[in-house]
XYZ file of N, CA, C and O in Angstrom:
840
model
N 2.517 -7.784 -35.909
C 2.967 -6.492 -36.478
C 4.420 -6.254 -36.081
O 4.810 -6.453 -34.918
N 5.202 -5.783 -37.039
C 6.640 -5.537 -36.808
C 6.811 -4.366 -35.859
O 6.188 -3.312 -36.056
N 7.650 -4.529 -34.873
C 8.013 -3.464 -33.953
C 9.388 -3.001 -34.220
O 10.375 -3.751 -34.108
N 9.554 -1.736 -34.650
C 10.873 -1.152 -34.914
C 11.368 -0.484 -33.671
O 10.686 0.366 -33.046
N 12.584 -0.826 -33.241
C 13.179 -0.312 -32.035
C 14.550 0.292 -32.308
O 15.329 -0.268 -33.082
N 14.841 1.418 -31.701
C 16.104 2.099 -31.956
C 16.966 2.264 -30.743
O 18.146 2.623 -30.892
N 16.487 1.955 -29.556
C 17.294 2.157 -28.356
C 17.502 0.829 -27.640
O 16.725 -0.093 -27.753
N 18.572 0.756 -26.865
C 18.936 -0.451 -26.141
C 17.882 -0.715 -25.040
O 17.445 -1.860 -24.839
N 17.451 0.327 -24.321
C 16.489 0.126 -23.258
C 15.186 -0.475 -23.829
O 14.601 -1.406 -23.235
N 14.746 0.074 -24.935
C 13.474 -0.411 -25.523
C 13.635 -1.853 -26.078
O 12.722 -2.695 -25.968
N 14.826 -2.149 -26.592
C 15.055 -3.508 -27.094
C 15.033 -4.495 -25.928
O 14.429 -5.586 -26.065
N 15.675 -4.179 -24.836
C 15.704 -5.089 -23.699
C 14.298 -5.338 -23.160
O 13.941 -6.475 -22.799
N 13.494 -4.267 -23.125
C 12.139 -4.432 -22.638
C 11.323 -5.274 -23.556
O 10.567 -6.188 -23.141
N 11.464 -5.066 -24.878
C 10.729 -5.865 -25.857
C 11.147 -7.332 -25.790
O 10.322 -8.256 -25.928
N 12.448 -7.519 -25.622
C 12.929 -8.917 -25.535
C 12.347 -9.643 -24.315
O 12.069 -10.838 -24.396
N 12.192 -8.931 -23.237
C 11.613 -9.545 -22.055
C 10.191 -10.053 -22.283
O 9.724 -10.992 -21.636
N 9.480 -9.434 -23.235
C 8.097 -9.794 -23.508
C 8.001 -11.075 -24.395
O 6.922 -11.659 -24.467
N 9.072 -11.433 -25.044
C 9.017 -12.577 -25.955
C 9.080 -13.883 -25.168
O 9.850 -14.050 -24.251
N 8.269 -14.840 -25.600
C 8.211 -16.151 -24.985
C 8.784 -17.212 -25.931
O 8.691 -17.118 -27.120
N 9.381 -18.205 -25.342
C 9.905 -19.319 -26.114
C 11.211 -19.001 -26.797
O 11.947 -18.114 -26.380
N 11.507 -19.716 -27.872
C 12.818 -19.558 -28.546
C 12.809 -18.326 -29.407
O 11.772 -17.912 -29.953
N 13.987 -17.721 -29.558
C 14.115 -16.468 -30.324
C 15.230 -16.704 -31.368
O 16.356 -17.118 -31.015
N 14.974 -16.391 -32.585
C 15.955 -16.388 -33.669
C 16.410 -14.996 -33.976
O 15.580 -14.092 -34.077
N 17.719 -14.839 -34.146
C 18.280 -13.504 -34.458
C 18.874 -13.546 -35.867
O 19.623 -14.471 -36.219
N 18.531 -12.528 -36.643
C 19.086 -12.378 -38.006
C 19.764 -11.005 -38.056
O 19.118 -10.021 -38.296
N 21.097 -10.961 -37.859
C 21.803 -9.655 -37.952
C 22.074 -9.292 -39.409
O 22.565 -10.144 -40.199
N 21.758 -8.069 -39.815
C 22.024 -7.637 -41.186
C 22.551 -6.202 -41.164
O 22.474 -5.491 -40.190
N 23.058 -5.799 -42.322
C 23.421 -4.365 -42.555
C 22.422 -3.755 -43.497
O 22.639 -2.662 -44.062
N 21.273 -4.379 -43.662
C 20.216 -3.805 -44.522
C 20.463 -4.074 -45.980
O 21.251 -4.962 -46.376
N 19.809 -3.273 -46.866
C 19.782 -3.534 -48.312
C 19.484 -4.985 -48.564
O 20.222 -5.694 -49.236
N 18.363 -5.460 -48.031
C 18.032 -6.862 -47.991
C 17.765 -7.448 -49.355
O 17.141 -6.796 -50.187
N 18.201 -8.676 -49.545
C 17.937 -9.415 -50.803
C 17.492 -10.809 -50.432
O 17.249 -11.130 -49.263
N 17.328 -11.690 -51.441
C 16.802 -13.030 -51.176
C 17.652 -13.860 -50.231
O 17.162 -14.737 -49.556
N 18.955 -13.565 -50.260
C 19.810 -14.242 -49.275
C 19.416 -13.933 -47.858
O 19.271 -14.877 -47.008
N 19.191 -12.669 -47.529
C 18.693 -12.295 -46.201
C 17.344 -12.937 -45.922
O 17.075 -13.394 -44.808
N 16.463 -12.847 -46.946
C 15.129 -13.410 -46.750
C 15.161 -14.868 -46.392
O 14.310 -15.323 -45.597
N 16.095 -15.610 -46.955
C 16.235 -17.029 -46.623
C 16.642 -17.228 -45.161
O 16.199 -18.186 -44.515
N 17.448 -16.338 -44.639
C 17.834 -16.398 -43.227
C 16.637 -16.154 -42.342
O 16.417 -16.838 -41.331
N 15.833 -15.155 -42.718
C 14.645 -14.815 -41.944
C 13.648 -15.977 -41.996
O 13.054 -16.366 -40.960
N 13.482 -16.597 -43.174
C 12.569 -17.720 -43.278
C 13.016 -18.893 -42.386
O 12.168 -19.546 -41.747
N 14.304 -19.163 -42.373
C 14.801 -20.233 -41.495
C 14.551 -19.924 -40.043
O 14.136 -20.754 -39.263
N 14.798 -18.673 -39.667
C 14.581 -18.277 -38.274
C 13.116 -18.377 -37.891
O 12.772 -18.791 -36.767
N 12.229 -17.939 -38.827
C 10.799 -17.972 -38.586
C 10.327 -19.432 -38.421
O 9.454 -19.711 -37.565
N 10.893 -20.323 -39.196
C 10.448 -21.733 -39.148
C 10.928 -22.456 -37.884
O 10.257 -23.432 -37.438
N 12.035 -22.012 -37.290
C 12.660 -22.754 -36.224
C 12.482 -22.131 -34.865
O 13.009 -22.692 -33.840
N 11.785 -20.978 -34.763
C 11.722 -20.296 -33.463
C 10.319 -19.750 -33.239
O 9.543 -19.570 -34.169
N 10.046 -19.410 -31.936
C 8.749 -18.848 -31.625
C 8.690 -17.341 -31.959
O 7.594 -16.814 -32.210
N 9.856 -16.677 -31.993
C 9.889 -15.264 -32.339
C 11.192 -14.970 -33.067
O 12.174 -15.712 -32.944
N 11.181 -13.906 -33.861
C 12.342 -13.562 -34.660
C 12.669 -12.060 -34.443
O 11.799 -11.194 -34.504
N 13.958 -11.811 -34.184
C 14.486 -10.429 -34.129
C 15.480 -10.294 -35.280
O 16.324 -11.106 -35.470
N 15.298 -9.242 -36.051
C 16.271 -8.884 -37.074
C 16.916 -7.556 -36.662
O 16.334 -6.749 -35.945
N 18.152 -7.352 -37.088
C 18.824 -6.078 -36.863
C 19.282 -5.522 -38.185
O 19.683 -6.253 -39.062
N 19.177 -4.206 -38.290
C 19.715 -3.476 -39.462
C 20.658 -2.432 -38.920
O 20.273 -1.478 -38.268
N 21.972 -2.633 -39.193
C 22.973 -1.686 -38.676
C 24.176 -1.785 -39.545
O 24.852 -2.847 -39.620
N 24.509 -0.694 -40.273
C 25.753 -0.646 -41.024
C 26.848 -0.288 -40.057
O 26.946 0.837 -39.571
N 27.629 -1.274 -39.704
C 28.554 -1.194 -38.593
C 29.859 -0.478 -38.972
O 30.689 -1.017 -39.716
N 30.075 0.720 -38.497
C 31.244 1.480 -38.938
C 32.589 0.874 -38.562
O 33.595 1.063 -39.287
N 32.648 0.074 -37.471
C 33.934 -0.450 -37.042
C 34.458 -1.590 -37.918
O 35.618 -1.995 -37.743
N 33.655 -2.085 -38.851
C 34.190 -3.145 -39.712
C 34.601 -2.593 -41.079
O 34.968 -3.354 -41.998
N 34.556 -1.254 -41.234
C 35.012 -0.596 -42.431
C 36.303 0.121 -42.150
O 36.406 0.844 -41.184
N 37.302 -0.047 -43.025
C 38.552 0.689 -42.899
C 38.403 2.078 -43.530
O 37.508 2.279 -44.379
N 39.261 3.049 -43.195
C 39.224 4.330 -43.880
C 39.373 4.138 -45.386
O 40.184 3.335 -45.864
N 38.515 4.856 -46.181
C 38.562 4.716 -47.594
C 37.676 3.644 -48.161
O 37.522 3.529 -49.360
N 37.072 2.791 -47.292
C 36.111 1.809 -47.774
C 34.736 2.431 -47.932
O 34.588 3.663 -47.798
N 33.730 1.626 -48.187
C 32.456 2.170 -48.688
C 31.415 2.349 -47.581
O 30.204 2.193 -47.835
N 31.830 2.711 -46.372
C 30.868 2.896 -45.295
C 29.812 3.953 -45.663
O 28.614 3.687 -45.548
N 30.212 5.092 -46.168
C 29.261 6.165 -46.449
C 28.353 5.813 -47.610
O 27.200 6.220 -47.627
N 28.847 5.028 -48.558
C 28.061 4.709 -49.762
C 27.431 3.339 -49.712
O 26.762 2.973 -50.678
N 27.573 2.624 -48.618
C 27.025 1.295 -48.551
C 25.471 1.390 -48.808
O 24.830 2.276 -48.297
N 24.911 0.479 -49.612
C 23.500 0.589 -49.975
C 22.609 0.591 -48.716
O 22.756 -0.213 -47.833
N 21.685 1.519 -48.722
C 20.707 1.639 -47.621
C 19.318 1.882 -48.188
O 19.153 2.738 -49.063
N 18.340 1.129 -47.708
C 16.963 1.285 -48.132
C 16.058 0.816 -46.973
O 15.431 -0.221 -47.060
N 16.026 1.619 -45.945
C 15.408 1.185 -44.700
C 13.907 0.902 -44.875
O 13.418 -0.127 -44.377
N 13.160 1.713 -45.556
C 11.727 1.542 -45.700
C 11.427 0.218 -46.419
O 10.561 -0.561 -46.017
N 12.145 -0.028 -47.494
C 12.005 -1.315 -48.222
C 12.315 -2.445 -47.314
O 11.572 -3.480 -47.304
N 13.368 -2.355 -46.537
C 13.741 -3.451 -45.647
C 12.694 -3.734 -44.580
O 12.353 -4.890 -44.287
N 12.144 -2.641 -44.011
C 11.140 -2.784 -42.963
C 9.866 -3.488 -43.550
O 9.292 -4.364 -42.885
N 9.486 -3.110 -44.729
C 8.320 -3.714 -45.343
C 8.560 -5.198 -45.604
O 7.674 -6.054 -45.364
N 9.773 -5.546 -46.042
C 10.100 -6.954 -46.311
C 10.117 -7.765 -45.045
O 9.613 -8.906 -44.997
N 10.655 -7.217 -43.965
C 10.729 -7.939 -42.707
C 9.333 -8.109 -42.082
O 9.033 -9.182 -41.538
N 8.496 -7.119 -42.210
C 7.131 -7.265 -41.715
C 6.385 -8.370 -42.513
O 5.708 -9.192 -41.909
N 6.530 -8.374 -43.819
C 5.885 -9.384 -44.652
C 6.371 -10.767 -44.294
O 5.651 -11.762 -44.430
N 7.622 -10.883 -43.845
C 8.228 -12.181 -43.521
C 7.885 -12.643 -42.135
O 8.301 -13.726 -41.696
N 7.178 -11.841 -41.343
C 6.763 -12.245 -40.027
C 7.737 -11.995 -38.909
O 7.668 -12.620 -37.849
N 8.674 -11.086 -39.129
C 9.622 -10.717 -38.087
C 8.899 -9.984 -36.977
O 8.018 -9.130 -37.254
N 9.223 -10.257 -35.732
C 8.539 -9.606 -34.620
C 9.140 -8.270 -34.259
O 8.446 -7.297 -33.966
N 10.500 -8.207 -34.211
C 11.193 -7.000 -33.790
C 12.329 -6.703 -34.766
O 13.054 -7.653 -35.162
N 12.501 -5.466 -35.161
C 13.706 -5.090 -35.912
C 14.381 -3.963 -35.133
O 13.775 -2.972 -34.754
N 15.666 -4.167 -34.860
C 16.468 -3.226 -34.090
C 17.267 -2.422 -35.115
O 18.055 -2.976 -35.896
N 17.065 -1.071 -35.126
C 17.705 -0.215 -36.094
C 18.443 0.918 -35.356
O 18.063 2.075 -35.431
N 19.525 0.593 -34.656
C 20.216 1.621 -33.888
C 21.063 2.536 -34.759
O 21.430 2.189 -35.874
N 21.396 3.680 -34.211
C 22.430 4.557 -34.818
C 23.800 4.101 -34.325
O 23.909 3.423 -33.296
N 24.839 4.546 -35.007
C 26.198 4.224 -34.462
C 26.411 4.685 -33.024
O 27.098 4.037 -32.242
N 25.800 5.843 -32.689
C 25.984 6.360 -31.340
C 25.320 5.477 -30.269
O 25.768 5.515 -29.095
N 24.322 4.713 -30.644
C 23.691 3.790 -29.692
C 24.615 2.605 -29.444
O 24.808 2.178 -28.302
N 25.195 2.070 -30.485
C 26.071 0.913 -30.355
C 27.418 1.291 -29.789
O 28.021 0.527 -29.002
N 27.923 2.421 -30.207
C 29.242 2.876 -29.744
C 29.113 4.262 -29.123
O 29.434 5.273 -29.768
N 28.629 4.334 -27.899
C 28.475 5.652 -27.268
C 29.797 6.311 -26.997
O 30.861 5.672 -27.053
N 29.774 7.609 -26.708
C 31.043 8.326 -26.439
C 31.870 7.618 -25.359
O 31.331 7.171 -24.338
N 33.173 7.450 -25.618
C 34.036 6.797 -24.676
C 34.166 5.299 -24.873
O 34.916 4.637 -24.182
N 33.449 4.740 -25.857
C 33.490 3.303 -26.084
C 34.918 2.879 -26.416
O 35.574 3.491 -27.246
N 35.392 1.793 -25.760
C 36.800 1.409 -26.013
C 37.061 -0.074 -25.818
O 38.194 -0.513 -25.669
N 35.993 -0.885 -25.869
C 36.160 -2.345 -25.703
C 35.854 -3.066 -27.001
O 34.742 -2.942 -27.506
N 36.824 -3.793 -27.459
C 36.684 -4.525 -28.752
C 37.092 -5.986 -28.571
O 37.864 -6.317 -27.681
N 36.588 -6.837 -29.436
C 36.927 -8.273 -29.408
C 37.826 -8.553 -30.583
O 37.471 -8.266 -31.742
N 38.996 -9.118 -30.308
C 39.932 -9.469 -31.344
C 40.215 -10.988 -31.322
O 40.513 -11.517 -30.263
N 40.067 -11.602 -32.465
C 40.400 -13.029 -32.580
C 41.737 -13.194 -33.239
O 42.237 -12.280 -33.961
N 42.386 -14.333 -33.025
C 43.718 -14.520 -33.513
C 43.732 -15.283 -34.838
O 43.465 -14.772 -35.888
N 43.959 -16.522 -34.806
C 44.241 -17.323 -36.020
C 43.110 -17.227 -37.044
O 43.322 -17.004 -38.246
N 41.853 -17.418 -36.625
C 40.748 -17.503 -37.580
C 40.457 -16.181 -38.276
O 39.814 -16.132 -39.289
N 40.940 -15.076 -37.709
C 40.700 -13.758 -38.304
C 41.876 -13.286 -39.162
O 41.821 -12.168 -39.699
N 42.884 -14.119 -39.323
C 44.013 -13.749 -40.150
C 43.933 -14.511 -41.473
O 43.229 -15.513 -41.579
N 44.649 -14.047 -42.462
C 44.581 -14.657 -43.773
C 43.257 -14.311 -44.440
O 42.359 -13.720 -43.898
N 43.167 -14.679 -45.735
C 41.974 -14.440 -46.518
C 41.568 -12.962 -46.424
O 42.339 -12.071 -46.569
N 40.318 -12.700 -46.093
C 39.881 -11.299 -45.979
C 40.614 -10.552 -44.882
O 40.905 -9.361 -45.002
N 40.938 -11.257 -43.780
C 41.648 -10.660 -42.691
C 43.030 -10.115 -43.038
O 43.574 -9.249 -42.380
N 43.615 -10.698 -44.141
C 44.985 -10.266 -44.481
C 45.010 -8.864 -45.112
O 45.971 -8.169 -44.994
N 43.922 -8.498 -45.794
C 43.917 -7.141 -46.412
C 42.890 -6.200 -45.748
O 42.826 -5.091 -46.173
N 42.171 -6.723 -44.792
C 41.264 -5.861 -44.007
C 41.495 -6.209 -42.527
O 40.660 -6.784 -41.844
N 42.672 -5.811 -41.983
C 43.105 -6.299 -40.696
C 42.202 -5.953 -39.510
O 42.234 -6.615 -38.496
N 41.390 -4.879 -39.622
C 40.488 -4.531 -38.521
C 39.064 -4.994 -38.746
O 38.208 -4.775 -37.877
N 38.771 -5.558 -39.894
C 37.406 -5.912 -40.256
C 36.758 -6.858 -39.249
O 35.662 -6.561 -38.709
N 37.399 -7.963 -38.933
C 36.746 -8.931 -38.092
C 36.733 -8.524 -36.634
O 35.916 -9.016 -35.840
N 37.618 -7.594 -36.237
C 37.502 -6.973 -34.918
C 36.132 -6.263 -34.790
O 35.450 -6.406 -33.775
N 35.775 -5.509 -35.859
C 34.515 -4.844 -35.839
C 33.317 -5.790 -35.891
O 32.321 -5.583 -35.175
N 33.450 -6.839 -36.717
C 32.373 -7.815 -36.824
C 32.148 -8.508 -35.494
O 31.031 -8.632 -35.020
N 33.232 -9.011 -34.872
C 33.083 -9.777 -33.656
C 32.510 -8.908 -32.537
O 31.675 -9.337 -31.744
N 32.951 -7.653 -32.490
C 32.450 -6.784 -31.418
C 30.967 -6.487 -31.582
O 30.220 -6.601 -30.594
N 30.520 -6.123 -32.767
C 29.095 -5.791 -32.925
C 28.242 -7.015 -32.772
O 27.177 -6.965 -32.150
N 28.677 -8.162 -33.260
C 27.864 -9.375 -33.085
C 27.775 -9.776 -31.633
O 26.675 -10.199 -31.176
N 28.861 -9.674 -30.903
C 28.791 -9.995 -29.475
C 27.818 -9.072 -28.758
O 27.052 -9.503 -27.884
N 27.838 -7.777 -29.109
C 26.896 -6.858 -28.501
C 25.449 -7.217 -28.832
O 24.559 -7.205 -27.984
N 25.173 -7.617 -30.089
C 23.833 -8.026 -30.488
C 23.428 -9.301 -29.778
O 22.261 -9.427 -29.389
N 24.328 -10.256 -29.583
C 24.023 -11.431 -28.859
C 23.646 -11.075 -27.415
O 22.667 -11.634 -26.853
N 24.386 -10.223 -26.800
C 24.094 -9.804 -25.411
C 22.746 -9.084 -25.326
O 21.980 -9.328 -24.354
N 22.423 -8.249 -26.297
C 21.212 -7.455 -26.217
C 19.967 -8.275 -26.510
O 18.910 -7.988 -25.968
N 20.045 -9.230 -27.403
C 18.841 -9.973 -27.818
C 18.709 -11.327 -27.187
O 17.628 -11.934 -27.259
N 19.781 -11.850 -26.613
C 19.732 -13.190 -25.952
C 19.012 -14.236 -26.816
O 18.060 -14.865 -26.382
N 19.495 -14.466 -28.024
C 18.790 -15.401 -28.924
C 19.079 -16.867 -28.577
O 20.094 -17.219 -28.011
N 18.121 -17.720 -29.008
C 18.348 -19.148 -28.926
C 19.238 -19.587 -30.099
O 20.065 -20.484 -29.959
N 19.016 -18.928 -31.238
C 19.778 -19.265 -32.470
C 20.020 -17.969 -33.201
O 19.238 -17.028 -33.173
N 21.199 -17.901 -33.892
C 21.496 -16.779 -34.733
C 21.852 -17.279 -36.124
O 22.552 -18.281 -36.256
N 21.431 -16.538 -37.131
C 21.442 -17.017 -38.510
C 22.386 -16.179 -39.370
O 22.281 -14.952 -39.421
N 23.269 -16.924 -40.089
C 24.273 -16.253 -40.949
C 24.359 -16.996 -42.273
O 24.083 -18.195 -42.326
N 24.786 -16.290 -43.313
C 24.882 -16.876 -44.599
C 26.246 -17.546 -44.830
O 27.288 -17.012 -44.434
N 26.223 -18.697 -45.500
C 27.440 -19.412 -45.818
C 28.370 -18.626 -46.727
O 29.589 -18.822 -46.766
N 27.818 -17.698 -47.493
C 28.602 -16.870 -48.422
C 29.758 -16.214 -47.726
O 30.872 -16.161 -48.262
N 29.537 -15.712 -46.528
C 30.580 -15.030 -45.759
C 31.352 -16.085 -44.899
O 31.209 -16.095 -43.685
N 32.075 -16.938 -45.610
C 32.612 -18.145 -44.934
C 33.550 -17.828 -43.750
O 33.448 -18.397 -42.684
N 34.476 -16.899 -43.973
C 35.438 -16.598 -42.873
C 34.708 -15.895 -41.715
O 35.003 -16.165 -40.534
N 33.717 -15.079 -42.044
C 32.934 -14.439 -40.994
C 32.237 -15.484 -40.142
O 32.167 -15.359 -38.918
N 31.695 -16.527 -40.791
C 31.017 -17.595 -40.028
C 32.003 -18.287 -39.069
O 31.674 -18.534 -37.895
N 33.180 -18.553 -39.563
C 34.208 -19.171 -38.722
C 34.548 -18.286 -37.530
O 34.673 -18.758 -36.380
N 34.697 -16.990 -37.795
C 35.020 -16.052 -36.748
C 33.943 -15.984 -35.691
O 34.194 -16.035 -34.461
N 32.682 -15.918 -36.151
C 31.592 -15.769 -35.191
C 31.389 -17.043 -34.377
O 31.157 -17.000 -33.158
N 31.529 -18.192 -35.033
C 31.460 -19.433 -34.283
C 32.547 -19.541 -33.200
O 32.292 -19.954 -32.063
N 33.731 -19.156 -33.573
C 34.843 -19.232 -32.595
C 34.606 -18.253 -31.476
O 34.835 -18.539 -30.287
N 34.169 -17.040 -31.772
C 33.896 -16.028 -30.751
C 32.793 -16.493 -29.803
O 32.920 -16.396 -28.582
N 31.730 -17.045 -30.363
C 30.616 -17.546 -29.537
C 31.067 -18.659 -28.618
O 30.662 -18.730 -27.452
N 31.899 -19.534 -29.181
C 32.390 -20.684 -28.361
C 33.322 -20.203 -27.257
O 33.224 -20.603 -26.101
N 34.258 -19.338 -27.640
C 35.234 -18.879 -26.653
C 34.633 -18.059 -25.547
O 35.088 -18.087 -24.413
N 33.584 -17.278 -25.860
C 32.944 -16.421 -24.859
C 31.723 -17.050 -24.223
O 31.022 -16.375 -23.457
N 31.477 -18.306 -24.543
C 30.395 -19.064 -23.882
C 29.009 -18.434 -24.079
O 28.164 -18.457 -23.166
N 28.709 -17.990 -25.295
C 27.356 -17.530 -25.592
C 26.442 -18.740 -25.663
O 26.728 -19.684 -26.461
N 25.339 -18.767 -24.924
C 24.442 -19.952 -24.942
C 23.496 -19.932 -26.095
O 22.259 -19.784 -25.912
N 24.005 -20.125 -27.293
C 23.116 -20.077 -28.456
C 23.706 -21.012 -29.530
O 24.859 -21.433 -29.473
N 22.880 -21.243 -30.559
C 23.306 -22.038 -31.726
C 23.543 -21.136 -32.899
O 22.709 -20.266 -33.199
N 24.680 -21.255 -33.565
C 24.960 -20.554 -34.792
C 24.476 -21.393 -35.958
O 24.927 -22.515 -36.160
N 23.513 -20.867 -36.698
C 22.932 -21.579 -37.833
C 23.467 -20.975 -39.127
O 23.304 -19.758 -39.336
N 24.068 -21.767 -39.967
C 24.613 -21.313 -41.237
C 23.745 -21.766 -42.334
O 23.523 -22.979 -42.536
N 23.198 -20.831 -43.148
C 22.285 -21.160 -44.212
C 22.992 -21.095 -45.579
O 23.925 -20.307 -45.753
N 22.561 -21.915 -46.529
C 23.238 -21.972 -47.826
C 23.246 -20.644 -48.551
O 22.352 -19.830 -48.397
N 24.310 -20.442 -49.350
C 24.417 -19.224 -50.186
C 23.282 -19.203 -51.200
O 23.025 -20.195 -51.884
N 22.645 -18.053 -51.332
C 21.654 -17.876 -52.353
C 22.300 -17.192 -53.561
O 23.062 -16.279 -53.380
N 21.966 -17.657 -54.750
C 22.643 -17.180 -55.974
C 21.664 -16.650 -57.012
O 20.501 -17.058 -57.057
N 22.200 -15.753 -57.855
C 21.458 -15.288 -58.993
C 21.370 -16.432 -60.012
O 22.025 -17.438 -59.903
N 20.581 -16.256 -61.069
C 20.359 -17.302 -62.084
C 21.683 -17.749 -62.718
O 21.870 -18.897 -63.104
N 22.663 -16.814 -62.845
C 23.930 -17.134 -63.471
C 24.999 -17.636 -62.483
O 26.133 -17.823 -62.818
N 24.580 -17.807 -61.212
C 25.493 -18.377 -60.246
C 26.155 -17.364 -59.304
O 26.750 -17.732 -58.307
N 26.071 -16.053 -59.621
C 26.711 -15.068 -58.747
C 26.010 -15.064 -57.400
O 24.772 -15.000 -57.296
N 26.791 -15.117 -56.361
C 26.264 -15.066 -55.002
C 25.563 -13.726 -54.778
O 26.064 -12.670 -55.119
N 24.344 -13.760 -54.160
C 23.620 -12.522 -53.902
C 24.353 -11.717 -52.843
O 24.834 -12.281 -51.838
N 24.468 -10.440 -53.098
C 25.168 -9.554 -52.172
C 24.599 -8.145 -52.371
O 24.313 -7.749 -53.465
N 24.508 -7.426 -51.261
C 24.037 -6.039 -51.335
C 24.980 -5.203 -52.161
O 24.577 -4.258 -52.811
N 26.274 -5.562 -52.202
C 27.261 -4.768 -52.959
C 27.215 -5.088 -54.449
O 27.929 -4.425 -55.206
N 26.441 -6.046 -54.862
C 26.378 -6.300 -56.317
C 25.874 -5.114 -57.133
O 26.135 -4.996 -58.311
N 25.169 -4.211 -56.439
C 24.647 -3.011 -57.151
C 25.819 -2.145 -57.613
O 25.613 -1.252 -58.453
N 27.001 -2.288 -57.064
C 28.132 -1.498 -57.480
C 28.635 -1.870 -58.888
O 29.342 -1.079 -59.537
N 28.313 -3.065 -59.348
C 28.888 -3.555 -60.578
C 28.260 -2.916 -61.812
O 27.039 -2.873 -61.965
N 29.117 -2.468 -62.725
C 28.635 -2.070 -64.045
C 28.234 -3.290 -64.849
O 28.548 -4.425 -64.454
N 27.573 -3.098 -65.991
C 27.038 -4.217 -66.734
C 28.128 -5.230 -67.150
O 27.979 -6.433 -66.980
N 29.292 -4.714 -67.575
C 30.364 -5.631 -67.970
C 30.932 -6.342 -66.784
O 31.236 -7.553 -66.876
N 31.057 -5.635 -65.680
C 31.592 -6.271 -64.454
C 30.596 -7.322 -63.963
O 31.008 -8.386 -63.521
N 29.344 -6.999 -64.062
C 28.292 -7.975 -63.585
C 28.371 -9.236 -64.412
O 28.246 -10.369 -63.882
N 28.518 -9.109 -65.718
C 28.604 -10.292 -66.575
C 29.854 -11.087 -66.294
O 29.824 -12.347 -66.220
N 30.947 -10.404 -66.058
C 32.229 -11.074 -65.776
C 32.216 -11.788 -64.422
O 32.856 -12.800 -64.246
N 31.502 -11.216 -63.449
C 31.502 -11.764 -62.082
C 30.998 -13.188 -62.021
O 31.417 -13.975 -61.126
N 30.150 -13.585 -62.981
C 29.562 -14.907 -62.907
C 30.615 -16.015 -63.111
O 30.384 -17.175 -62.840
N 31.780 -15.624 -63.642
C 32.838 -16.604 -63.891
C 33.362 -17.174 -62.579
O 33.907 -18.320 -62.552
N 33.230 -16.465 -61.515
C 33.766 -16.922 -60.222
C 33.110 -18.280 -59.832
O 33.825 -19.225 -59.498
N 31.788 -18.333 -59.885
C 31.125 -19.550 -59.462
C 31.397 -20.676 -60.455
O 31.613 -21.813 -60.034
N 31.458 -20.387 -61.752
C 31.763 -21.409 -62.715
C 33.165 -21.987 -62.498
O 33.406 -23.188 -62.592
N 34.112 -21.116 -62.175
C 35.491 -21.583 -61.923
C 35.548 -22.425 -60.705
O 36.277 -23.455 -60.665
N 34.818 -22.063 -59.665
C 34.810 -22.872 -58.450
C 34.229 -24.266 -58.702
O 34.692 -25.287 -58.217
N 33.152 -24.276 -59.511
C 32.505 -25.573 -59.814
C 33.489 -26.450 -60.631
O 33.600 -27.660 -60.326
N 34.171 -25.863 -61.567
C 35.081 -26.661 -62.406
C 36.285 -27.131 -61.549
O 36.783 -28.250 -61.750
N 36.756 -26.290 -60.653
C 37.844 -26.684 -59.760
C 37.439 -27.858 -58.888
O 38.191 -28.837 -58.702
N 36.212 -27.782 -58.324
C 35.704 -28.858 -57.457
C 35.593 -30.176 -58.245
O 35.932 -31.242 -57.784
N 35.092 -30.016 -59.491
C 34.899 -31.199 -60.332
C 36.225 -31.868 -60.715
O 36.319 -33.104 -60.863
N 37.276 -31.038 -60.785
C 38.576 -31.563 -61.166
C 39.309 -32.209 -59.998
O 40.322 -32.895 -60.207
């Protein structure tokens, strides 16, 4: 039975009860088949699975979609229970960043360019929250999607540099029938935008073939 936990003290106590290897699947919720594939991989390769649902405010810049980011907690909890997840950690921002919080992780070369060039504080927020989740859950393996390629590079570098004793597992991108990578933010697209978006994958395929 899925155990939903909202506090750090309760998470640490529940983690102590788990035996054997533990797989961690960090998410921001609004789960889709891409997330489900991460959970399935974690379930297949570990004795227990912890998922997290936390829309992390520190990886959003002012004016971005933090307030409107898709959220559907009840649906997500039902999906995680059906997938055999043991624990889901659903903290509030105040739990992760209590009053007076002032310690952040910043990476250099790997966090610059690409997404980092136009979202300069994004990976600072990602690295900080992921490091906290690694510390809190002490996983054997942590699962991320290949779709977020620069994020994967950042997290691998951070885990290596800070000596986290775990394996970073990168799972293949899951796609819609027309090739569009699955993403929680796809719900933002209007019909015309959604149809046009599929050209991205086709263009990448043709570029690779050339």
